[in-house]
mmCIF file of C-alpha atoms in Angstrom:
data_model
loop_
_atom_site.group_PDB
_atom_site.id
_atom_site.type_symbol
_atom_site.label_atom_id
_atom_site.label_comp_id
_atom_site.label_asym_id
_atom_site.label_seq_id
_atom_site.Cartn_x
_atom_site.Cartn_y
_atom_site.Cartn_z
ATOM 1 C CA UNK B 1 43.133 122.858 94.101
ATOM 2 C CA UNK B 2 44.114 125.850 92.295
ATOM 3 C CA UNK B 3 41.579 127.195 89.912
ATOM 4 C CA UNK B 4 42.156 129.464 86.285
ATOM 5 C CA UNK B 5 39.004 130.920 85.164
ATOM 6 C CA UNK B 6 39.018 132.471 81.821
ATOM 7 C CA UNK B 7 35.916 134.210 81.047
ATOM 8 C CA UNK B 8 34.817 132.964 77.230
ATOM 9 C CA UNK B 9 35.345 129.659 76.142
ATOM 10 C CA UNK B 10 34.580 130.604 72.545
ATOM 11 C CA UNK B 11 34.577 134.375 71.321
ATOM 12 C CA UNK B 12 33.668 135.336 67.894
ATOM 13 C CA UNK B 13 35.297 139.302 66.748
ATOM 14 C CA UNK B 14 35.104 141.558 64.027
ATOM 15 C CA UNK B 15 38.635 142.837 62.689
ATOM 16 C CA UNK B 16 38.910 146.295 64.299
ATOM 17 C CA UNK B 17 37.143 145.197 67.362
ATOM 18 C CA UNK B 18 38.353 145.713 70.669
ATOM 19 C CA UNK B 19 38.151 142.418 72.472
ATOM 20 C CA UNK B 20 39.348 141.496 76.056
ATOM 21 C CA UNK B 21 40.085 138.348 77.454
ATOM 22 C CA UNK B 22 39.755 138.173 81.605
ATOM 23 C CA UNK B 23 41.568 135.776 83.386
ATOM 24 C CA UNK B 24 41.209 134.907 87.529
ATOM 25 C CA UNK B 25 43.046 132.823 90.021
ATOM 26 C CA UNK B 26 41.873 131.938 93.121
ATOM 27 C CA UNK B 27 45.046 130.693 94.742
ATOM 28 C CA UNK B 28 46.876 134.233 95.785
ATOM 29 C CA UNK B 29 49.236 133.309 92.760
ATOM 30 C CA UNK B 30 51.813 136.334 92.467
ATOM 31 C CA UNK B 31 52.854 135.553 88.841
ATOM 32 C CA UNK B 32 50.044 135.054 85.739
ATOM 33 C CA UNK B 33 50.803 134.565 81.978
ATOM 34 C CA UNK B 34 49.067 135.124 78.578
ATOM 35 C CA UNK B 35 50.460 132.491 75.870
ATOM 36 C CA UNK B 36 48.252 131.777 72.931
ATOM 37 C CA UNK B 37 48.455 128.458 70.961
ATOM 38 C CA UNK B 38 48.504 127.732 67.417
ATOM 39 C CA UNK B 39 48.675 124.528 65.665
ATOM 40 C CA UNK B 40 52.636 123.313 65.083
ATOM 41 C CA UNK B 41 53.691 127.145 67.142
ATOM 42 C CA UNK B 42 53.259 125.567 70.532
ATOM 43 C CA UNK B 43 52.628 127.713 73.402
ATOM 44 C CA UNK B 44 54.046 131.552 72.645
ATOM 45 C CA UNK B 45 54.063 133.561 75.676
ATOM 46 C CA UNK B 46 52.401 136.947 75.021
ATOM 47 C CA UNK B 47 52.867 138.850 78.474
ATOM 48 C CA UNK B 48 53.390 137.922 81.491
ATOM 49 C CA UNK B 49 53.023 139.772 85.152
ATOM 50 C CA UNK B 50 55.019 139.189 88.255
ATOM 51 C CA UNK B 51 52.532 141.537 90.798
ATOM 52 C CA UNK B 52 49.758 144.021 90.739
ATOM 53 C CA UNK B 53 50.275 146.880 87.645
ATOM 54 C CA UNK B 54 53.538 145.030 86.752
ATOM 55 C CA UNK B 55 53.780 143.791 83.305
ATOM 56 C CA UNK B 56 56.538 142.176 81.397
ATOM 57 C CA UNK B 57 56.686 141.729 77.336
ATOM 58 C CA UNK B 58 57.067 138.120 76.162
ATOM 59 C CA UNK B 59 58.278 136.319 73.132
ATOM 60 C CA UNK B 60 55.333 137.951 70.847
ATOM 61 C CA UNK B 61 53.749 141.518 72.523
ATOM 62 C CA UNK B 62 52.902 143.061 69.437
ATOM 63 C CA UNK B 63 49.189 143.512 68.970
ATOM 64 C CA UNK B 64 48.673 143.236 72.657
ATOM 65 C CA UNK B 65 48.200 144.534 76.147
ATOM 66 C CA UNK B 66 47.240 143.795 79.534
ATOM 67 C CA UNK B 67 45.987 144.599 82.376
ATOM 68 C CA UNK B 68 46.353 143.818 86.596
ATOM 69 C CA UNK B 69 45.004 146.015 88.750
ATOM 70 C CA UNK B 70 44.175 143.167 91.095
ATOM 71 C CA UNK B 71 46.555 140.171 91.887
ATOM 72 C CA UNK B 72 44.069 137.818 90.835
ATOM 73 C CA UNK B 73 43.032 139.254 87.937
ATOM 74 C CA UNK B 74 45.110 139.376 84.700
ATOM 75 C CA UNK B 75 43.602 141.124 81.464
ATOM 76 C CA UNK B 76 44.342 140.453 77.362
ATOM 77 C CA UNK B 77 43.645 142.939 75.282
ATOM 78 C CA UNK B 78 43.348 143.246 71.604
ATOM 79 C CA UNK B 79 43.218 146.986 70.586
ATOM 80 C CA UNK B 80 42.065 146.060 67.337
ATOM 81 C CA UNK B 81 41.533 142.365 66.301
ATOM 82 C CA UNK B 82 43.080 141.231 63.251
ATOM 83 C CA UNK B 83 42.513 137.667 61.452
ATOM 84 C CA UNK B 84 46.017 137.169 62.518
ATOM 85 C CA UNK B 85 45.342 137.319 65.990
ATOM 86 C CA UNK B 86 42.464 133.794 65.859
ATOM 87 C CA UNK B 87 44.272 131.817 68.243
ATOM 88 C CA UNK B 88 43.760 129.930 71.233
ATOM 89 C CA UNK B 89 44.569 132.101 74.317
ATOM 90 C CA UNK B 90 45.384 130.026 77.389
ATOM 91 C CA UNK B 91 46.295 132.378 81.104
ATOM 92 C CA UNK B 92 48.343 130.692 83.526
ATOM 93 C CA UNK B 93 49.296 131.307 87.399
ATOM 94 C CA UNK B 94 52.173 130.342 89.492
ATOM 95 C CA UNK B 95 53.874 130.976 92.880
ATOM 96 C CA UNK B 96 57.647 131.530 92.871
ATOM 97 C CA UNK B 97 58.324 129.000 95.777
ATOM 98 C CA UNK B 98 56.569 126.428 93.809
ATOM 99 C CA UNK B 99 59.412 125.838 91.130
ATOM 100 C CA UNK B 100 57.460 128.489 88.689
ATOM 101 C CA UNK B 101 54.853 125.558 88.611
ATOM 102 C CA UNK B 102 52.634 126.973 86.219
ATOM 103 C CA UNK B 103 48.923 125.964 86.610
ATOM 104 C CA UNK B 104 46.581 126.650 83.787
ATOM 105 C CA UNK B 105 43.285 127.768 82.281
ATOM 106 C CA UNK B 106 40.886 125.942 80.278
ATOM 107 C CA UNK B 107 41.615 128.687 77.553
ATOM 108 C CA UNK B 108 39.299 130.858 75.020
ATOM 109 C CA UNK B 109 39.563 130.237 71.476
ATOM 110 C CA UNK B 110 39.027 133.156 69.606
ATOM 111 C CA UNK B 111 38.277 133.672 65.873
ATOM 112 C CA UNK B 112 38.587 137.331 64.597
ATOM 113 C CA UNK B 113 36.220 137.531 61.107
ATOM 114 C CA UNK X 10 68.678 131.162 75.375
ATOM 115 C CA UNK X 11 66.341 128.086 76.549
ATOM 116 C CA UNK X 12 64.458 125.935 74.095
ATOM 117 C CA UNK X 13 62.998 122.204 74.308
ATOM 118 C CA UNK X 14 63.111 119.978 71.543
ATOM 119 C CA UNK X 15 59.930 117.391 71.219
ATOM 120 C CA UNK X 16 61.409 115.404 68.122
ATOM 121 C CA UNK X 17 57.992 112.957 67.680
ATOM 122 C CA UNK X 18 55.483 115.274 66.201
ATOM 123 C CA UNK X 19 52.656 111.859 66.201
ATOM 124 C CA UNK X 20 53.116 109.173 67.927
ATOM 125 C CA UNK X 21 51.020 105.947 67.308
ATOM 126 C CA UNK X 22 50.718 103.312 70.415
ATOM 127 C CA UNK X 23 48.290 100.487 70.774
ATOM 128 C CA UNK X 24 46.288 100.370 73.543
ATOM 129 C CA UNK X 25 48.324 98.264 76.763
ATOM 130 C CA UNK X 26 51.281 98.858 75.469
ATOM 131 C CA UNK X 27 54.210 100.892 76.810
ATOM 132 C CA UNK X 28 55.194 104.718 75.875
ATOM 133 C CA UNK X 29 57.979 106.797 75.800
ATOM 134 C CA UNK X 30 57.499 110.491 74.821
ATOM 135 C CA UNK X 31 61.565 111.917 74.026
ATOM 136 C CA UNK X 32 62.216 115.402 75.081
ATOM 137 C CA UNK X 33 65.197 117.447 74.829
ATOM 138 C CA UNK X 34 66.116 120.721 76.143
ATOM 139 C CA UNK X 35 69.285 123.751 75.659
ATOM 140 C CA UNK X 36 69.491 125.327 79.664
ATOM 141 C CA UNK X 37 72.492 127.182 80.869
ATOM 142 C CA UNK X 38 71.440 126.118 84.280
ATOM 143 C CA UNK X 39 70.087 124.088 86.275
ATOM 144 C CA UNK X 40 66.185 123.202 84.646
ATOM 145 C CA UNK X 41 62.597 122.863 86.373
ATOM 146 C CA UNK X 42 61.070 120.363 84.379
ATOM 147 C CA UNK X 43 58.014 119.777 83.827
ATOM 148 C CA UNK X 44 55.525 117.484 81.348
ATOM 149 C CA UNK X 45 51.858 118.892 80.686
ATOM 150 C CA UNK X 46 48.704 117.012 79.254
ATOM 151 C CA UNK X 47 46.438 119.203 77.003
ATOM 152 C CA UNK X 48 43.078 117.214 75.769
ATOM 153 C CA UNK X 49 41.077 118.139 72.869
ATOM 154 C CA UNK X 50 39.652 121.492 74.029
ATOM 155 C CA UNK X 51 41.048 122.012 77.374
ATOM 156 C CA UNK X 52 43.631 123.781 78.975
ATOM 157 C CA UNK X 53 46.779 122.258 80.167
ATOM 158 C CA UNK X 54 47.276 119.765 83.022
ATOM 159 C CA UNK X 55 50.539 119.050 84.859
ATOM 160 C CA UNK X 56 51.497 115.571 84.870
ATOM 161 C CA UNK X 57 54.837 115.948 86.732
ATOM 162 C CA UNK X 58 57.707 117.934 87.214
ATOM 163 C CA UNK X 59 61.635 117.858 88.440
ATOM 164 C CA UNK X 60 63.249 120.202 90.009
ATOM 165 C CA UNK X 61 65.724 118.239 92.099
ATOM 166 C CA UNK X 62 66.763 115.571 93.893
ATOM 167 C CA UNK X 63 65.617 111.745 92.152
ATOM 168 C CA UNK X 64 65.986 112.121 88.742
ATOM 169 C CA UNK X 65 63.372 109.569 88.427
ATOM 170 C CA UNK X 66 59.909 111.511 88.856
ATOM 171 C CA UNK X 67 56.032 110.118 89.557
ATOM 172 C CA UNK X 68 53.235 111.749 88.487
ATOM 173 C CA UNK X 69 49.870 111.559 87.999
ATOM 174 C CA UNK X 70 48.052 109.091 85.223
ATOM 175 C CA UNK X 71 50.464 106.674 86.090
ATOM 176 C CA UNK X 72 53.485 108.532 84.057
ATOM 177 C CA UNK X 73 56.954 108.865 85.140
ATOM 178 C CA UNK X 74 59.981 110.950 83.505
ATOM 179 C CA UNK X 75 63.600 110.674 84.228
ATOM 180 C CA UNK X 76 66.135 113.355 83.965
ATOM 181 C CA UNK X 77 69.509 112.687 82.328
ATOM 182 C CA UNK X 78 71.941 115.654 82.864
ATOM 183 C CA UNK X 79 74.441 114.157 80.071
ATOM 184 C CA UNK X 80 71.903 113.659 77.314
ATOM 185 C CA UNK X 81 70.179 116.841 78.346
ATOM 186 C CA UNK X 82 66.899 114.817 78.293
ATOM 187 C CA UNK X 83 63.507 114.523 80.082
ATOM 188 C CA UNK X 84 61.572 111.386 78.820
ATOM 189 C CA UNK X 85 57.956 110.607 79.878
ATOM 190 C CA UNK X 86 57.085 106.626 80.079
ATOM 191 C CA UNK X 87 54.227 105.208 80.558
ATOM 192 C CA UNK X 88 54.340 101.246 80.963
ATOM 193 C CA UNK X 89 50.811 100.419 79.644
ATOM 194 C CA UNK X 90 48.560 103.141 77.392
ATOM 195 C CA UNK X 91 45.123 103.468 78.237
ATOM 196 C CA UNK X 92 42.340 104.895 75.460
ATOM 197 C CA UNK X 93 41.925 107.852 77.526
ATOM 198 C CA UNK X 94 45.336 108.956 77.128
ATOM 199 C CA UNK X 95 45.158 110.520 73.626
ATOM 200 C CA UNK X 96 46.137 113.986 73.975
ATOM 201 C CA UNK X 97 48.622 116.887 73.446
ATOM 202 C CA UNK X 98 51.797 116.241 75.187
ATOM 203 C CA UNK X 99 54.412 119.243 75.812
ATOM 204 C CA UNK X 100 57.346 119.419 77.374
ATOM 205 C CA UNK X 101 58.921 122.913 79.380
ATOM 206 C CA UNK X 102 61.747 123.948 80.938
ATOM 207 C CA UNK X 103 61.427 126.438 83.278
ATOM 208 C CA UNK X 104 62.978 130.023 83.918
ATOM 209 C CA UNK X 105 66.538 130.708 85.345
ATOM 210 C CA UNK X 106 67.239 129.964 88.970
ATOM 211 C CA UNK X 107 67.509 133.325 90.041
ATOM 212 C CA UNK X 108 64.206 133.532 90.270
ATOM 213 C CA UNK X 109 61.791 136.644 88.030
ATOM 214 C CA UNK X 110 58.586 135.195 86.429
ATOM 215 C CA UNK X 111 59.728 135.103 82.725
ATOM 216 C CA UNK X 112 57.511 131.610 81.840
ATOM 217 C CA UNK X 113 58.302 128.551 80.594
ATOM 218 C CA UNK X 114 60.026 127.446 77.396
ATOM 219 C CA UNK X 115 57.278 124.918 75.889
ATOM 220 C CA UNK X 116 58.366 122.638 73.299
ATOM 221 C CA UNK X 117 55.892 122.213 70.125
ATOM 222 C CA UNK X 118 53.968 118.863 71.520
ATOM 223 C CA UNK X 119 53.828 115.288 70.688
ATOM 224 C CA UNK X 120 50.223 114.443 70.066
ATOM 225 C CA UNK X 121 49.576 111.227 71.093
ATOM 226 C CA UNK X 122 47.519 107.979 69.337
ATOM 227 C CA UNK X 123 45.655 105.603 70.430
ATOM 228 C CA UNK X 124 44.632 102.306 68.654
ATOM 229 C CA UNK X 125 42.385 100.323 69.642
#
């Protein structure tokens, strides 16, 4: 079975603070995805990343980076947390020749004080 | 540009009896499908997916969807509701065939009821 790790399930920030949210696959997965989740918003996608150092904006960058220096390893990053940004965060991983199946992460919900 | 349409924000079912989740979607080409579970808490789960062939899919949970090209639509059915099944439901159409890992298009969800 394919497996998303995300490292917090709960994270608790300052605003200002920098905060980063890891994210591992353990299936060789060449694609991984950030979204985060807010109540009648759906699933945004933040970034996404198709291979190693390769990153790709998605619907709603701003106030974000990331981060893959390994393939199974896919970073968030919050330069500096605002109250805007508490949010469920859920990663995701998928193989092209799977139909962009996209298999998921229990997520981290994050609330920025 | 893609988007999927879940019209039933709640959805109320009694327990044993049958479901039908609507979803819509805008594509300019051929869609992957797919319908995802999310419980309280958790991350998503796939509960099936087309891509091609049947337009009548199985997945897991005992749920099945149908696509319907002409009514651009990708219904989930379930013939009898169990307790457990209350949950998140979202719909997603996937990215263009010609391939480049730019996600899927997730409608809002449909968050499902059940009564006892």
């Amino acid at each position: 079975d394919v497996k998303v790790t995300q490292s917090s399930r709960y994270l608790v920030k300052r605003t200002g603070e920098k905060v980063f949210l890891e994210c591992v696959q353990d299936m060789d997965h060449e694609n991984m995805f950030w979204y985060r989740q807010d109540p009648g918003l759906g699933l945004r996608l933040i970034y996404f990343s198709y291979d190693v150092k390769m990153k790709e904006k998605g619907d709603i960058p701003e106030g974000y980076s990331v981060s893959r220096e390994k393939k199974e390893r896919f970073s968030l990053i919050l330069e500096s947390a605002s109250t805007n940004q508490t949010s469920m965060y859920l990663c995701a991983s998928s193989r092209p020749a799977d139909q962009e199946t996209q298999y998921f992460g229990p997520g981290t919900r994050l609330l920025v004080l | 540009a893609q988007s999927v349409t879940q019209p039933d924000i709640h959805i109320t079912v009694s327990e044993g009896a049958s479901l039908e989740l609507r979803c819509n979607y805008s594509y300019g080409a051929t869609p992957y499908l797919f319908w995802y579970v999310q419980s309280p808490g958790q991350g998503l789960q796939l509960l099936l997916k087309y891509f091609s062939g049947d337009t009548l899919v199985q997945g897991i949970k005992g749920f099945e969807a149908e696509f319907k090209r002409s009514q651009s639509s990708f219904n989930l059915r379930k013939p009898s509701v169990h307790w457990s099944d209350a949950a998140e439901y979202f719909c997603a159409v996937g990215p263009y065939s010609g391939g480049g890992a730019d996600g899927l298009t997730f409608g809002k969800g449909t968050h499902l009821i059940i009564q006892p």
